[in-house]
Amino acid sequence: MEVEEQLLRKLKECVSKEDYPHISSDIELRDIPFLENESGFSYGASRFYKFVREDLDVRFYDYDFDKFKTLQELGELIIKKQRRKKKLNDPNKKHIIYSATYLDGREYIGRTSVGIERRKWQHINDAKTGKGGFFQCALRELGKQNFKWEIEAEGNREEIERHEMKLIAERRPAFNSQYIDYEMHDEYKKKEEANRLYRQKQQEYFDKNGKWPELGYMNADFKLFVEAQQEIFEKLT
């Protein structure tokens, strides 16, 4: 079934029978009278966007909601996200591990599939615009020109994921948001559990507040992520 058809079908489940006949793919989502509960909370919208995130398996950020108005535009954006995710998750796509080392030896370790120069530009651009976490703060405060960027390893996604985890555990880079002391055979299971718990906390936040948690370092979404990591891994240093 086409994405737009799936969205329209789900949307009609989230509005009243009186509004059902008026729902079409070209209607603006902000004009849709979603179902409400006894307190007036629009739980129909919650059900609809939960379907978008989980059943269609795409992640939406705050800035994504400025990219569409109608159901048709939302469908087009979802297709783009799905294609991009499929491309990034290609098991044969080349990934790299890279490090960015400050003059005194403190470093950041990361991995990417877009190449070191592109990833470097993304980090620096985030630092300029005030986005990101510890590493972006370090780039702003210590100066991007004082970091040496190097490729540590290359391989497919699974190989690079495992090697990155090993490097972070061994070298404990100062500019990574956190590093985890773990046994390698348990790490993947714990990581998946932490991600599931994180998504659950996001949904609980939406159900309680009627909006998704604000993104950014030390904002609500970041705190939910840290809570999930702490509960699963028990210890973050």
C-alpha positions in Angstrom: 0.0 0.0 0.0 1.3 3.4 -0.9 2.4 5.6 2.0 -0.2 8.3 1.2 -3.0 5.7 1.3 -1.7 4.3 4.6 -1.7 7.8 6.1 -5.2 8.6 4.9 -6.5 5.3 6.2 -5.0 5.9 9.6 -6.0 9.5 9.7 -9.6 8.6 9.2 -9.4 6.3 12.2 -8.3 9.3 14.3 -11.2 11.7 13.5 -14.9 11.6 14.3 -17.4 9.9 12.0 -18.9 13.3 11.2 -15.5 14.6 9.9 -14.6 11.3 8.1 -16.1 12.2 4.7 -14.3 15.5 4.6 -10.8 14.1 5.1 -8.6 14.0 2.0 -4.9 14.0 1.1 -4.9 17.7 0.3 -6.4 18.9 3.5 -4.0 20.8 5.8 -3.3 18.8 8.9 -3.6 21.8 11.2 -7.3 22.1 10.1 -8.2 18.5 11.0 -10.5 18.1 14.0 -8.8 15.1 15.7 -10.6 13.0 18.2 -10.4 14.3 21.8 -10.8 12.5 25.1 -13.0 13.7 28.0 -10.5 16.3 29.1 -10.3 17.8 25.6 -6.9 16.4 24.9 -6.4 15.6 21.2 -5.5 11.9 21.5 -6.4 11.3 17.9 -3.3 13.3 16.9 -1.2 11.3 19.3 -2.4 8.0 17.7 -1.8 9.3 14.2 1.8 10.5 14.7 2.6 7.4 16.8 1.6 5.5 13.6 3.9 7.7 11.5 6.9 7.2 13.8 6.5 3.5 14.7 4.6 1.7 12.0 6.2 3.7 9.1 9.5 3.7 11.0 10.6 7.3 10.6 12.0 9.8 13.1 10.6 13.4 13.1 12.3 16.4 14.6 10.8 19.7 15.5 12.1 21.3 12.3 10.4 18.6 10.2 7.0 19.9 11.0 7.8 23.0 9.0 8.3 20.9 5.9 4.7 19.8 5.3 1.2 21.1 5.6 -0.9 18.5 3.8 -1.1 14.7 4.1 0.3 14.5 0.6 3.4 16.5 1.6 3.8 14.4 4.7 3.7 11.3 2.6 6.4 12.7 0.3 8.6 13.5 3.3 8.2 10.1 4.8 9.2 8.4 1.5 12.4 10.6 1.4 13.2 9.6 5.0 12.6 5.9 4.3 14.8 6.0 1.2 17.5 7.8 3.1 17.3 5.3 6.0 17.5 2.4 3.6 20.6 3.9 2.0 22.3 4.6 5.3 21.4 1.1 6.6 22.9 -0.7 3.5 25.1 -3.3 5.2 27.7 -2.9 2.4 27.9 0.9 2.5 31.4 2.0 3.7 31.5 3.5 7.2 34.4 5.0 9.0 35.5 5.7 12.5 37.2 9.1 13.0 38.8 11.0 15.8 39.1 14.7 16.5 42.0 15.3 18.9 42.7 18.6 20.7 46.2 19.9 21.3 46.4 18.4 24.8 45.4 14.9 23.7 41.7 15.0 24.6 39.6 13.6 21.8 36.2 12.8 20.3 35.5 9.5 18.6 32.7 9.0 16.1 31.5 7.1 13.1 29.9 8.1 9.8 29.0 7.0 6.4 29.3 10.4 4.7 33.1 10.7 4.8 35.3 12.6 7.3 35.3 16.0 5.5 31.5 16.1 5.3 31.2 14.9 9.0 33.7 17.5 10.1 31.7 20.2 8.4 28.5 19.0 10.1 30.2 19.1 13.5 31.6 22.6 13.0 28.3 23.9 11.6 26.4 22.6 14.6 29.0 24.3 16.9 28.4 27.6 15.1 24.6 27.3 15.4 24.6 26.2 19.0 23.5 22.7 18.3 25.0 19.4 19.6 26.5 18.4 22.9 29.9 18.2 24.6 32.0 18.0 21.4 30.3 20.9 19.7 30.8 23.0 22.9 34.5 22.0 22.8 34.8 23.1 19.1 33.3 26.5 20.0 35.3 27.1 23.2 38.7 25.6 22.2 38.7 26.5 18.5 38.0 24.3 15.5 41.6 25.0 14.2 43.1 23.3 17.3 41.7 19.8 16.5 43.4 17.2 14.3 40.9 15.0 12.4 41.9 11.4 11.5 40.3 8.2 10.1 40.7 5.4 12.6 39.1 2.5 10.6 37.0 1.7 7.6 34.5 -1.1 7.0 30.8 -2.1 6.8 28.3 -0.8 9.3 28.4 -3.8 11.7 32.2 -3.9 11.8 32.5 -0.2 12.4 29.8 -0.1 15.1 31.6 -2.8 17.1 35.0 -1.3 16.6 33.8 2.2 17.6 32.3 0.8 20.8 35.6 -1.0 21.6 37.6 2.2 21.0 35.3 4.3 23.2 35.5 1.8 26.0 39.3 1.5 25.8 40.2 5.2 25.2 37.4 6.9 27.1 37.4 10.1 24.9 36.9 13.2 26.9 34.6 15.0 24.4 32.1 12.1 23.9 28.8 12.7 25.7 29.3 9.5 27.6 31.2 6.3 27.3 30.0 3.0 28.6 32.0 0.3 30.5 30.5 -2.9 29.2 31.1 -6.5 28.1 31.0 -6.6 24.3 28.7 -9.6 24.1 26.0 -7.7 26.2 26.4 -4.3 24.6 24.2 -4.7 21.6 21.3 -6.1 23.6 21.5 -3.3 26.1 21.8 -0.7 23.4 18.6 -1.9 21.7 16.8 -2.0 25.1 17.9 1.6 25.8 16.7 2.8 22.5 13.3 1.1 23.0 13.0 2.6 26.4 14.0 6.0 25.1 11.2 5.9 22.4 8.8 4.8 25.1 9.7 7.7 27.3 9.2 10.1 24.3 5.7 8.7 23.7 4.9 9.0 27.4 6.0 12.6 27.3 3.7 13.2 24.3 0.8 11.5 26.0 1.2 13.6 29.1 2.0 17.0 27.5 0.4 16.9 24.1 3.7 17.6 22.3 7.0 15.9 21.6 9.9 16.8 23.9 12.1 19.7 22.9 15.3 18.6 21.2 18.8 19.9 22.1 21.5 19.5 24.7 20.0 19.5 28.2 16.5 19.9 26.9 13.7 17.5 27.6 14.5 15.0 24.8 18.2 14.8 25.9 17.2 14.2 29.5 14.8 11.3 28.4 17.7 9.8 26.4 20.1 10.0 29.5 17.4 8.5 31.7 16.9 5.5 29.4 20.7 5.0 29.1 21.1 5.1 32.9 18.3 2.7 33.5 19.6 0.1 31.0 23.4 0.5 31.5 23.1 1.4 35.2 26.3 3.5 35.0 27.4 6.4 32.7 30.7 8.1 33.4 
